[in-house]
CSV table of C-alpha atoms in Angstrom, one decimal:
chain,number,residue,atom,x,y,z
A,154,MET,CA,-56.9,177.1,-37.6
A,155,SER,CA,-54.7,178.8,-34.9
A,156,TYR,CA,-51.9,179.5,-34.8
A,157,PRO,CA,-49.2,181.1,-32.4
A,158,ASN,CA,-49.5,185.2,-31.6
A,159,TYR,CA,-45.8,186.2,-32.9
A,160,THR,CA,-47.0,184.3,-36.3
A,161,LYS,CA,-50.4,186.4,-36.1
A,162,SER,CA,-48.2,189.5,-35.5
A,163,VAL,CA,-46.3,188.4,-38.5
A,164,ILE,CA,-49.2,188.2,-40.6
A,165,CYS,CA,-50.8,191.7,-39.5
A,166,TYR,CA,-47.4,193.3,-40.3
A,167,ILE,CA,-47.7,192.0,-43.6
A,168,GLU,CA,-51.0,193.2,-44.3
A,169,ALA,CA,-50.1,196.7,-42.9
A,170,HIS,CA,-46.9,196.7,-45.7
A,171,ILE,CA,-48.5,195.2,-48.3
A,172,THR,CA,-47.9,197.9,-51.1
A,173,ASP,CA,-44.3,198.3,-50.3
A,174,GLU,CA,-41.9,197.7,-52.8
A,175,LYS,CA,-40.3,195.2,-50.6
A,176,ILE,CA,-41.0,194.4,-47.6
A,177,SER,CA,-37.7,195.2,-45.3
A,178,HIS,CA,-36.9,191.5,-43.2
A,179,ASP,CA,-34.9,194.0,-40.7
A,180,LYS,CA,-37.7,196.1,-39.6
A,181,LEU,CA,-40.1,192.9,-39.9
A,182,ALA,CA,-37.2,191.6,-37.6
A,183,ARG,CA,-37.1,194.4,-35.2
A,184,GLN,CA,-41.2,194.6,-35.0
A,185,ILE,CA,-41.4,191.2,-34.3
A,186,GLY,CA,-38.7,190.9,-31.9
A,187,TYR,CA,-36.9,187.9,-33.3
A,188,SER,CA,-34.1,187.3,-36.2
A,189,TRP,CA,-35.3,187.3,-39.8
A,190,GLU,CA,-34.0,183.3,-40.0
A,191,HIS,CA,-35.9,182.6,-37.1
A,192,ILE,CA,-39.3,183.9,-38.4
A,193,ARG,CA,-38.9,182.5,-42.0
A,194,ASP,CA,-38.3,179.0,-40.0
A,195,MET,CA,-41.1,179.5,-37.7
A,196,PHE,CA,-43.5,181.1,-40.1
A,197,ARG,CA,-43.1,178.3,-42.9
A,198,ASN,CA,-43.3,175.5,-39.4
A,199,ASP,CA,-46.5,177.3,-38.5
A,200,THR,CA,-48.5,178.1,-41.8
A,201,GLY,CA,-46.5,175.3,-44.2
A,202,CYS,CA,-46.0,177.9,-46.7
A,203,PRO,CA,-42.6,179.7,-47.2
A,204,ILE,CA,-43.2,183.3,-45.6
A,205,ALA,CA,-42.1,184.9,-49.6
A,206,ARG,CA,-44.1,183.0,-51.2
A,207,TYR,CA,-46.9,184.0,-48.8
A,208,ILE,CA,-45.7,187.6,-48.9
A,209,GLN,CA,-46.3,187.5,-53.0
A,210,SER,CA,-49.7,185.6,-52.7
A,211,ARG,CA,-51.1,188.4,-50.7
A,212,LYS,CA,-49.8,191.3,-52.7
A,213,ILE,CA,-51.3,189.7,-55.7
A,214,LYS,CA,-54.9,189.3,-54.0
A,215,ARG,CA,-54.9,193.0,-53.1
A,216,SER,CA,-53.9,193.9,-56.5
A,217,ALA,CA,-57.0,192.1,-57.7
A,218,LEU,CA,-59.0,194.4,-55.9
A,219,ASP,CA,-57.5,197.4,-57.5
A,220,LEU,CA,-57.9,195.6,-61.2
A,221,ILE,CA,-61.9,195.5,-60.1
A,222,HIS,CA,-62.6,198.7,-58.6
A,223,THR,CA,-60.0,201.2,-59.8
A,224,LYS,CA,-59.3,202.6,-63.4
A,225,ARG,CA,-55.6,202.0,-63.2
A,226,THR,CA,-53.6,200.0,-65.4
A,227,ILE,CA,-51.9,197.1,-65.0
A,228,LEU,CA,-48.6,198.4,-65.2
A,229,ASP,CA,-49.3,201.2,-62.6
A,230,ILE,CA,-50.8,198.3,-60.2
A,231,ALA,CA,-48.1,196.1,-60.9
A,232,LEU,CA,-45.6,198.7,-60.3
A,233,ASN,CA,-47.6,199.9,-56.8
A,234,TYR,CA,-47.4,196.2,-55.3
A,235,GLY,CA,-43.5,195.9,-56.0
A,236,PHE,CA,-43.4,193.8,-59.3
A,237,ALA,CA,-40.6,195.1,-61.6
A,238,ASN,CA,-42.6,195.0,-64.6
A,239,PRO,CA,-45.8,193.6,-66.3
A,240,GLU,CA,-44.4,190.3,-67.4
A,241,THR,CA,-43.2,189.5,-63.9
A,242,TYR,CA,-46.8,190.3,-62.2
A,243,THR,CA,-48.5,188.5,-64.7
A,244,ARG,CA,-46.6,185.5,-64.2
A,245,ALA,CA,-47.4,185.6,-60.3
A,246,PHE,CA,-51.0,186.6,-60.8
A,247,ARG,CA,-51.7,183.5,-63.1
A,248,ARG,CA,-49.8,180.9,-60.7
A,249,VAL,CA,-51.9,182.3,-57.6
A,250,VAL,CA,-55.0,183.5,-59.4
A,251,GLY,CA,-55.3,181.1,-62.2
A,252,MET,CA,-55.9,183.8,-65.3
A,253,THR,CA,-53.9,186.8,-66.0
A,254,PRO,CA,-54.4,190.2,-65.0
A,255,SER,CA,-56.6,191.5,-68.1
A,256,GLU,CA,-58.8,187.9,-67.7
A,257,PHE,CA,-59.5,188.5,-64.1
A,258,ARG,CA,-60.3,192.4,-64.8
A,259,ARG,CA,-62.7,191.3,-67.7
A,260,LEU,CA,-64.6,188.4,-65.5
A,261,ARG,CA,-64.4,190.5,-62.4
A,262,PRO,CA,-64.6,187.4,-59.9
A,263,LEU,CA,-65.8,187.9,-56.7
A,264,ILE,CA,-63.3,189.4,-54.3
A,265,GLY,CA,-63.4,190.9,-50.7
A,266,LYS,CA,-63.0,190.6,-47.3
A,267,ASP,CA,-62.3,187.2,-45.7
A,268,GLU,CA,-61.0,186.1,-42.3
A,269,LEU,CA,-57.4,185.1,-42.7
A,270,LEU,CA,-57.4,183.5,-39.6
A,271,PRO,CA,-59.2,184.3,-36.3
A,272,GLY,CA,-59.5,188.1,-35.7
A,273,VAL,CA,-57.6,189.1,-38.3
A,274,TYR,CA,-59.4,189.7,-41.9
A,275,GLY,CA,-58.1,190.9,-45.2
A,276,VAL,CA,-59.0,190.9,-48.8
A,277,GLU,CA,-59.5,187.5,-50.6
A,278,LEU,CA,-60.6,185.7,-53.6
A,279,LEU,CA,-64.2,184.7,-52.5
A,280,SER,CA,-66.5,181.9,-53.7
A,281,GLY,CA,-69.3,183.1,-56.0
A,282,LYS,CA,-71.7,180.4,-54.4
A,283,GLU,CA,-71.3,181.4,-51.3
A,284,ARG,CA,-70.8,185.1,-49.6
A,285,ARG,CA,-68.0,184.5,-47.6
A,286,SER,CA,-67.5,188.2,-46.5
A,287,ASP,CA,-71.1,188.0,-44.6
A,288,ILE,CA,-69.6,184.5,-42.9
A,289,MET,CA,-68.9,185.5,-39.2
A,290,SER,CA,-66.5,183.5,-37.2
A,291,LYS,CA,-68.1,182.8,-33.4
A,292,ASN,CA,-64.7,182.4,-32.5
A,293,THR,CA,-63.4,186.0,-32.9
A,294,TYR,CA,-59.2,186.5,-32.0
A,295,GLN,CA,-58.7,189.7,-30.3
A,296,ASN,CA,-55.1,191.0,-30.5
A,297,ASN,CA,-55.1,192.0,-26.7
A,298,ASP,CA,-57.1,195.1,-26.8
A,299,SER,CA,-57.3,196.0,-30.7
A,300,THR,CA,-58.6,194.5,-34.0
A,301,ILE,CA,-57.8,195.9,-37.4
A,302,LEU,CA,-59.0,194.9,-40.7
A,303,TYR,CA,-56.6,195.0,-43.3
A,304,GLY,CA,-57.0,196.1,-47.3
A,305,VAL,CA,-60.3,198.4,-46.7
A,306,PRO,CA,-59.6,200.5,-49.9
A,307,LYS,CA,-58.7,204.2,-49.6
A,308,ALA,CA,-61.5,206.5,-49.3
A,309,GLY,CA,-60.3,210.1,-50.6
A,310,TRP,CA,-60.8,213.2,-52.6
A,311,GLY,CA,-61.4,211.9,-56.3
A,312,GLU,CA,-61.1,208.1,-55.3
A,313,TYR,CA,-63.6,206.3,-58.4
A,314,GLY,CA,-63.5,209.8,-60.0
A,315,GLY,CA,-66.3,211.1,-57.0
A,316,LEU,CA,-66.3,214.2,-55.0
A,317,THR,CA,-68.9,213.1,-52.2
A,318,PRO,CA,-67.4,211.6,-49.2
A,319,TYR,CA,-70.4,209.4,-48.0
A,320,PRO,CA,-70.8,207.6,-51.5
A,321,ILE,CA,-67.1,207.1,-51.7
A,322,CYS,CA,-66.7,205.3,-48.3
A,323,LEU,CA,-69.6,203.2,-49.4
A,324,LYS,CA,-67.8,202.4,-52.3
A,325,SER,CA,-64.8,201.3,-50.5
A,326,VAL,CA,-66.7,199.4,-48.0
A,327,ALA,CA,-69.0,197.6,-50.1
A,328,ALA,CA,-65.5,196.8,-52.2
A,329,TYR,CA,-64.1,195.4,-48.9
A,330,LEU,CA,-67.6,193.0,-48.6
A,331,GLY,CA,-67.0,191.7,-51.9
A,332,GLU,CA,-69.6,193.9,-53.5
A,333,ASP,CA,-68.5,194.9,-57.2
A,334,ILE,CA,-70.7,198.1,-57.6
A,335,ASP,CA,-70.2,201.6,-59.6
A,336,TYR,CA,-69.8,204.7,-57.6
A,337,SER,CA,-72.6,205.9,-59.7
A,338,PHE,CA,-74.8,203.4,-58.5
A,339,ILE,CA,-74.2,204.4,-55.0
A,340,MET,CA,-74.6,208.0,-55.6
A,341,ALA,CA,-77.9,207.1,-57.1
A,342,SER,CA,-79.3,204.5,-54.7
A,343,SER,CA,-78.3,206.9,-52.2
A,344,ALA,CA,-80.1,209.8,-54.1
A,345,ALA,CA,-77.1,211.9,-53.0
A,346,ALA,CA,-77.0,212.2,-57.2
A,347,PHE,CA,-80.1,213.9,-57.3
A,348,ARG,CA,-79.6,216.6,-54.4
A,349,PHE,CA,-79.1,220.2,-54.2
A,350,ALA,CA,-79.8,222.4,-51.2
A,351,TRP,CA,-78.8,226.2,-50.9
A,352,ASN,CA,-79.6,228.0,-47.5
A,353,SER,CA,-81.9,230.9,-48.2
A,354,THR,CA,-80.6,233.2,-45.9
A,355,ASP,CA,-76.6,232.9,-46.2
A,356,TRP,CA,-73.8,231.5,-48.0
A,357,ASP,CA,-73.6,228.4,-46.2
A,358,LEU,CA,-70.7,225.9,-46.6
A,359,SER,CA,-73.0,223.1,-45.5
A,360,ASN,CA,-75.4,223.4,-48.5
A,361,VAL,CA,-73.7,220.2,-50.1
A,362,ASP,CA,-73.8,218.3,-47.3
A,363,ILE,CA,-75.8,214.9,-48.3
A,364,PHE,CA,-77.5,215.2,-44.8
A,365,HIS,CA,-79.8,217.8,-46.7
A,366,THR,CA,-81.1,215.6,-48.9
A,367,PHE,CA,-84.1,214.9,-47.1
A,368,THR,CA,-86.4,216.1,-44.2
A,369,GLU,CA,-84.8,213.5,-42.0
A,370,SER,CA,-80.7,214.1,-42.5
A,371,SER,CA,-80.4,210.5,-41.5
A,372,ASP,CA,-82.6,209.0,-44.2
A,373,VAL,CA,-79.6,209.1,-46.6
A,374,TYR,CA,-77.4,207.4,-45.0
A,375,GLY,CA,-79.2,204.4,-45.1
A,376,LEU,CA,-80.5,204.2,-48.6
A,377,ALA,CA,-77.4,203.0,-50.4
A,378,ALA,CA,-76.9,199.8,-47.6
A,379,LYS,CA,-80.7,199.3,-48.1
A,380,ALA,CA,-80.5,199.1,-52.1
A,381,LEU,CA,-77.5,196.5,-51.7
A,382,GLY,CA,-79.7,194.4,-49.4
A,383,ARG,CA,-77.6,195.0,-46.6
A,384,GLU,CA,-78.4,195.7,-42.9
A,385,PHE,CA,-77.9,199.2,-41.7
A,386,PHE,CA,-77.4,200.0,-38.2
A,387,LEU,CA,-76.6,204.0,-37.1
A,388,LEU,CA,-76.0,205.7,-33.7
A,389,GLU,CA,-76.2,209.4,-33.6
A,390,ARG,CA,-74.4,212.0,-31.3
A,391,SER,CA,-76.8,213.5,-29.1
A,392,SER,CA,-76.7,215.4,-25.5
A,393,GLY,CA,-77.2,212.1,-23.8
A,394,THR,CA,-74.8,209.8,-26.0
A,395,THR,CA,-71.6,208.5,-24.4
A,396,LYS,CA,-68.1,207.8,-25.3
A,397,GLU,CA,-68.4,204.3,-24.4
A,398,GLU,CA,-71.5,203.9,-26.4
A,399,PHE,CA,-69.8,204.5,-29.6
A,400,ILE,CA,-66.8,202.3,-28.3
A,401,THR,CA,-69.3,199.7,-27.7
A,402,PHE,CA,-70.9,200.3,-31.3
A,403,ILE,CA,-67.5,200.5,-33.0
A,404,ARG,CA,-65.9,197.1,-31.4
A,405,SER,CA,-69.1,195.0,-32.1
A,406,HIS,CA,-68.9,195.7,-35.6
A,407,ILE,CA,-65.2,195.8,-36.2
A,408,ASP,CA,-65.0,192.4,-34.2
A,409,GLU,CA,-66.7,191.1,-37.1
A,410,GLY,CA,-65.2,192.4,-39.8
A,411,TYR,CA,-67.2,195.0,-40.9
A,412,PRO,CA,-65.7,198.7,-41.3
A,413,CYS,CA,-67.5,201.3,-39.8
A,414,ILE,CA,-68.3,205.0,-41.6
A,415,ALA,CA,-68.6,207.8,-38.7
A,416,LEU,CA,-69.4,211.5,-39.3
A,417,GLY,CA,-66.4,213.4,-37.8
A,418,ILE,CA,-63.4,211.5,-36.1
A,419,ILE,CA,-60.8,214.2,-37.8
A,420,GLY,CA,-62.0,217.6,-38.6
A,421,PRO,CA,-65.7,218.6,-40.1
A,422,PRO,CA,-68.6,216.3,-39.9
A,423,GLU,CA,-67.6,214.6,-43.4
A,424,ALA,CA,-67.9,210.9,-44.0
A,425,CYS,CA,-64.8,208.4,-43.0
A,426,ILE,CA,-63.8,205.0,-42.4
A,427,ILE,CA,-63.1,203.6,-39.3
A,428,THR,CA,-61.2,200.1,-40.2
A,429,GLY,CA,-59.8,198.9,-36.7
A,430,TYR,CA,-59.5,200.2,-33.5
A,431,ARG,CA,-56.4,200.0,-30.5
A,432,LYS,CA,-56.4,200.5,-26.6
A,433,ASN,CA,-59.9,199.1,-26.5
A,434,GLY,CA,-61.3,201.8,-28.6
A,435,GLU,CA,-59.4,204.8,-27.2
A,436,GLU,CA,-57.8,204.7,-30.4
A,437,LEU,CA,-59.4,204.6,-33.8
A,438,LEU,CA,-58.0,203.8,-37.5
A,439,GLY,CA,-58.9,204.2,-40.7
A,440,TRP,CA,-59.3,206.7,-43.9
A,441,ASN,CA,-60.3,210.4,-43.5
A,442,PHE,CA,-60.4,212.9,-46.2
A,443,PHE,CA,-58.8,215.4,-43.6
A,444,GLN,CA,-56.4,213.0,-42.3
A,445,SER,CA,-53.2,214.9,-44.0
A,446,ASP,CA,-55.0,218.1,-43.7
A,447,PRO,CA,-52.8,220.6,-41.8
A,448,GLU,CA,-55.9,222.4,-40.2
A,449,PHE,CA,-57.5,219.3,-39.3
A,450,GLY,CA,-54.7,216.8,-38.9
A,451,GLY,CA,-51.5,218.1,-37.5
A,452,ASN,CA,-52.0,215.9,-34.7
A,453,VAL,CA,-52.9,212.7,-36.5
A,454,GLU,CA,-50.2,209.6,-36.8
A,455,ILE,CA,-50.4,207.6,-39.9
A,456,ASP,CA,-50.3,203.8,-39.5
A,457,GLU,CA,-47.6,201.8,-41.9
A,458,SER,CA,-50.9,200.6,-43.7
A,459,GLY,CA,-51.8,204.3,-44.6
A,460,TYR,CA,-54.8,204.5,-42.2
A,461,PHE,CA,-54.9,207.6,-39.5
A,462,ILE,CA,-54.4,207.0,-35.9
A,463,THR,CA,-56.5,209.1,-33.8
A,464,ASN,CA,-57.0,208.8,-29.8
A,465,SER,CA,-58.5,212.3,-29.9
A,466,TRP,CA,-61.4,211.4,-31.8
A,467,TRP,CA,-64.3,211.9,-29.3
A,468,GLU,CA,-63.2,215.3,-28.2
A,469,ASN,CA,-63.8,216.5,-31.9
A,470,THR,CA,-67.2,217.9,-31.5
A,471,ASP,CA,-68.1,217.2,-35.3
A,472,THR,CA,-67.8,213.5,-34.8
A,473,GLN,CA,-71.6,213.3,-35.2
A,474,ALA,CA,-72.5,209.4,-35.8
A,475,VAL,CA,-71.2,206.1,-36.4
A,476,MET,CA,-73.1,203.8,-38.9
A,477,CYS,CA,-72.4,200.0,-40.0
A,478,ILE,CA,-73.2,198.4,-43.4
A,479,GLY,CA,-73.8,195.4,-42.2
A,480,ALA,CA,-74.8,191.4,-43.8
A,481,LEU,CA,-76.9,190.8,-46.4
A,482,ASN,CA,-80.4,190.4,-45.6
A,483,GLY,CA,-82.6,190.9,-48.5
A,484,GLU,CA,-83.1,192.0,-52.1
A,485,ARG,CA,-81.5,195.0,-53.8
A,486,PHE,CA,-84.1,198.0,-54.5
A,487,SER,CA,-85.4,198.2,-57.8
A,488,ALA,CA,-84.6,200.6,-60.1
A,489,ASP,CA,-87.9,201.9,-59.5
A,490,THR,CA,-87.5,202.3,-55.8
A,491,ILE,CA,-84.4,204.5,-56.8
A,492,ILE,CA,-86.1,206.6,-58.9
A,493,GLN,CA,-89.0,207.2,-56.7
A,494,ASN,CA,-86.2,208.4,-53.9
A,495,GLY,CA,-84.5,210.3,-56.9
A,496,ILE,CA,-87.8,212.4,-57.6
A,497,ARG,CA,-87.8,212.9,-54.0
A,498,ALA,CA,-84.7,214.5,-54.1
A,499,LEU,CA,-84.6,216.4,-57.0
A,500,THR,CA,-88.3,217.8,-56.3
A,501,GLY,CA,-88.1,221.8,-55.7
A,502,ARG,CA,-89.3,222.3,-52.2
A,503,SER,CA,-88.5,224.7,-49.4
A,504,ASP,CA,-87.6,222.9,-46.1
A,505,SER,CA,-85.8,224.3,-42.5
A,506,GLY,CA,-84.4,227.6,-44.3
A,507,TYR,CA,-83.4,225.7,-47.5
A,508,CYS,CA,-84.2,225.6,-51.0
A,509,LYS,CA,-84.1,222.2,-51.8
A,510,GLY,CA,-83.9,219.9,-55.3
A,511,ILE,CA,-84.5,222.4,-58.3
A,512,SER,CA,-86.1,225.4,-56.2
A,513,ALA,CA,-81.9,225.4,-54.9
A,514,TYR,CA,-80.8,226.7,-58.4
A,515,ASP,CA,-83.4,229.9,-57.4
A,516,GLY,CA,-81.4,230.2,-54.2
A,517,TRP,CA,-78.0,230.5,-55.5
A,518,ILE,CA,-79.6,233.1,-58.4
A,519,ASP,CA,-80.8,235.0,-55.9
A,520,ALA,CA,-77.3,235.1,-53.9
A,521,LEU,CA,-75.7,236.0,-56.8
A,522,SER,CA,-77.7,238.8,-57.9
A,523,ASP,CA,-77.8,240.7,-54.5
A,524,GLU,CA,-75.5,243.0,-55.7
A,525,LYS,CA,-75.6,244.8,-51.9
A,526,SER,CA,-74.3,241.5,-50.7
A,527,PHE,CA,-70.8,242.4,-53.2
A,528,ALA,CA,-70.8,246.1,-53.1
A,529,ALA,CA,-68.8,246.5,-50.3
A,530,TYR,CA,-66.3,243.4,-50.8
A,531,ASP,CA,-63.3,245.5,-52.6
A,532,ASN,CA,-60.8,243.0,-51.0
A,533,TYR,CA,-61.1,239.8,-52.2
A,534,SER,CA,-60.1,238.1,-49.3
A,535,ILE,CA,-63.7,238.7,-47.6
A,536,LEU,CA,-65.0,236.8,-50.8
A,537,PHE,CA,-63.2,233.8,-50.1
A,538,GLU,CA,-66.2,232.0,-48.1
A,539,LYS,CA,-68.6,232.7,-51.0
A,540,ILE,CA,-66.1,231.2,-53.5
A,541,LEU,CA,-65.6,228.4,-51.5
A,542,CYS,CA,-69.5,227.9,-51.0
A,543,HIS,CA,-69.6,228.6,-55.0
A,544,ILE,CA,-67.2,225.9,-56.0
A,545,ASP,CA,-69.0,223.0,-53.5
A,546,ALA,CA,-72.1,223.8,-55.4
A,547,MET,CA,-70.6,223.5,-58.7
A,548,ASN,CA,-68.7,220.2,-57.4
A,549,CYS,CA,-72.0,218.8,-56.0
A,550,LEU,CA,-73.9,219.8,-59.4
A,551,GLU,CA,-71.2,218.3,-61.5
A,552,ASP,CA,-70.4,215.0,-59.6
A,553,GLY,CA,-73.7,214.3,-58.9
A,554,ARG,CA,-75.5,214.8,-62.1
A,555,ASN,CA,-72.6,212.9,-64.0
A,556,CYS,CA,-73.5,209.8,-61.9
A,557,ALA,CA,-77.2,210.3,-62.4
A,558,ALA,CA,-76.6,210.6,-66.7
A,559,ALA,CA,-74.3,207.3,-65.9
A,560,TYR,CA,-76.9,205.3,-63.8
A,561,PHE,CA,-79.6,206.1,-66.6
A,562,ARG,CA,-77.5,204.8,-69.0
A,563,SER,CA,-76.6,201.8,-67.5
A,564,LEU,CA,-80.7,201.4,-67.2
A,565,SER,CA,-81.4,202.2,-70.7
A,566,ASP,CA,-78.7,199.0,-71.8
A,567,LYS,CA,-81.0,196.9,-69.5
A,568,ASP,CA,-84.6,197.6,-70.4
A,569,ALA,CA,-85.3,197.5,-74.1
A,570,ASP,CA,-89.1,198.7,-73.0
A,571,ARG,CA,-88.2,201.9,-71.7
A,572,CYS,CA,-84.6,202.5,-72.8
A,573,GLU,CA,-85.3,205.6,-74.6
A,574,LYS,CA,-86.8,207.6,-71.6
A,575,TYR,CA,-83.8,206.2,-69.6
A,576,ARG,CA,-81.4,207.4,-72.4
A,577,MET,CA,-83.4,211.1,-72.2
A,578,ALA,CA,-83.4,211.2,-68.7
A,579,SER,CA,-79.4,210.6,-69.0
A,580,ASP,CA,-79.3,213.0,-71.5
A,581,ALA,CA,-80.8,215.7,-69.6
A,582,PHE,CA,-78.7,214.9,-66.9
A,583,ALA,CA,-75.4,215.2,-68.9
A,584,ARG,CA,-76.5,218.6,-70.2
A,585,CYS,CA,-76.7,219.8,-66.2
A,586,SER,CA,-73.3,218.4,-65.9
A,587,GLN,CA,-71.9,219.9,-68.7
A,588,THR,CA,-73.3,223.3,-68.2
A,589,ILE,CA,-71.9,223.4,-64.8
A,590,GLY,CA,-68.5,222.7,-66.3
A,591,GLU,CA,-69.2,226.0,-68.1
A,592,MET,CA,-69.7,227.5,-65.4
A,593,ARG,CA,-66.3,226.5,-63.8
A,594,TYR,CA,-64.7,227.5,-66.9
A,595,LEU,CA,-66.2,231.1,-66.2
A,596,TYR,CA,-64.0,231.3,-63.0
A,597,GLY,CA,-60.6,229.6,-63.9
A,598,LYS,CA,-58.6,227.4,-62.0
A,599,ASP,CA,-56.7,230.1,-60.0
A,600,MET,CA,-57.9,231.1,-56.6
A,601,ASP,CA,-56.9,234.7,-57.2
A,602,GLU,CA,-58.7,234.8,-60.6
A,603,MET,CA,-61.7,232.6,-59.1
A,604,LEU,CA,-62.4,235.7,-56.3
A,605,ARG,CA,-61.6,238.2,-59.2
A,606,ASN,CA,-64.6,236.6,-61.2
A,607,LEU,CA,-67.0,236.3,-58.4
A,608,ALA,CA,-66.5,240.2,-57.8
A,609,ASP,CA,-67.0,240.9,-61.2
A,610,PRO,CA,-71.3,241.8,-62.0
A,611,ASP,CA,-71.0,240.6,-65.4
A,612,VAL,CA,-69.2,237.4,-64.5
A,613,ARG,CA,-72.2,237.0,-62.0
A,614,LYS,CA,-74.6,237.7,-64.5
A,615,GLN,CA,-73.3,234.9,-66.7
A,616,THR,CA,-72.9,232.4,-63.9
A,617,CYS,CA,-76.9,233.2,-63.5
A,618,GLU,CA,-77.8,232.4,-66.9
A,619,LEU,CA,-76.1,229.1,-66.5
A,620,CYS,CA,-77.8,228.5,-63.1
A,621,ARG,CA,-81.0,228.7,-65.4
A,622,ARG,CA,-79.9,226.3,-68.0
A,623,ALA,CA,-79.0,223.8,-65.4
A,624,LYS,CA,-82.3,223.9,-63.8
A,625,GLN,CA,-84.0,223.5,-67.0
A,626,ALA,CA,-82.0,220.5,-67.8
A,627,ASP,CA,-82.7,219.2,-64.0
A,628,THR,CA,-86.6,219.9,-64.7
A,629,GLU,CA,-86.4,217.8,-67.8
A,630,ALA,CA,-84.4,214.9,-65.9
A,631,LEU,CA,-87.2,215.2,-63.2
A,632,SER,CA,-90.4,215.2,-65.7
A,633,LEU,CA,-88.9,212.3,-67.1
A,634,MET,CA,-88.1,210.4,-63.9
A,635,LYS,CA,-91.9,211.1,-62.8
A,636,GLU,CA,-93.5,209.2,-66.2
A,637,LEU,CA,-90.8,206.4,-65.4
A,638,SER,CA,-92.3,206.2,-62.0
A,639,VAL,CA,-95.9,205.8,-63.0
């Protein structure tokens, strides 16, 4: 159904402000350029729905995504969407959805991206019989020079309990497309749960980047998409790649309702989500892990939706690639395929100066044991890069092995014939993560304390012993994975 442009503008404004406690009539009127009374009357005339009822329905449907894809309490979700108490929220939820929030969370119906009207996408309840998140309208409406996808869940540090940017972005995009999958599955299916790398020549802050997982840096990006049975598209930046090629790639997918994942855009070449564009692609919107970081996001604006707004993304030389998780096109990866990719990632080896897999522990131990590299460091500020590298390694292993343990635990519940080996692999990965937790405890939480401890030979000696224990646990897990893959 087609609506006048100003009604489309009202719908876009509502989507951008959906988590406001109360959508301001005055602000909406100023934004659209008509009085509230005129907007109210014309909206009902155009849509057949009172605007207040429409706003409440949109709040309920957006909140439903949080019920499935977050562990937030129903009270927290209700308050976040402007409901005064759980009782008011529950009554409204039942009226719109036909069940209570707790029933919805238990039954986990399909919810994800849908076309609210031509060229305007948002979160909707989806039919289980047809994957409507993959049905594309051929009559794509463009609001002058822009398309914005509303309702893509936030991607940032700690979302879904994760610490690895690319899988966090994938989880948000998958949720928007109606995929109800765990963060641990994405970590395992991309092989990010099994990765570890250490530069044998230097304390390298890129050690934990997932592009080190395999020899071909781009391999890891497509695995999780293919594991979901979805199309995957990638454009990397090289000396001959133009900004226009990036813009064409981004616009073509955003216009079809698919968010893009990029490396860079704001700050370092970490994954982020592009949720829309303006000015024909010169200006991008989305979620970035560094959008609120003063060092990298100082010139970044924040949209009403929470999305970043930047027009200097191409000038950032760390903008290295853009990719898209597309439509369903095949079967999901089997557990055997995921395990085989995990074996590739975890197997010890040397690759382009990096120790990878379980061999990375040896590189880590060698770096910690090199007393000459610490002897002159009586000024803790000089240790700063080393401690950041050390913290990254602990985060990589704790996040990854927690997810590997959760993934194998889920397999043990589904496969009676191999449940014992799955459980043993899960236990081995859990021991690795727990060992890294002990290591983290050695260093404390305060940065000054961490620097002092890294400078302390006795603490580093204890750290090396914990590295060996973590390596042993990973070695046991790798052996079990090889047995499972036979």
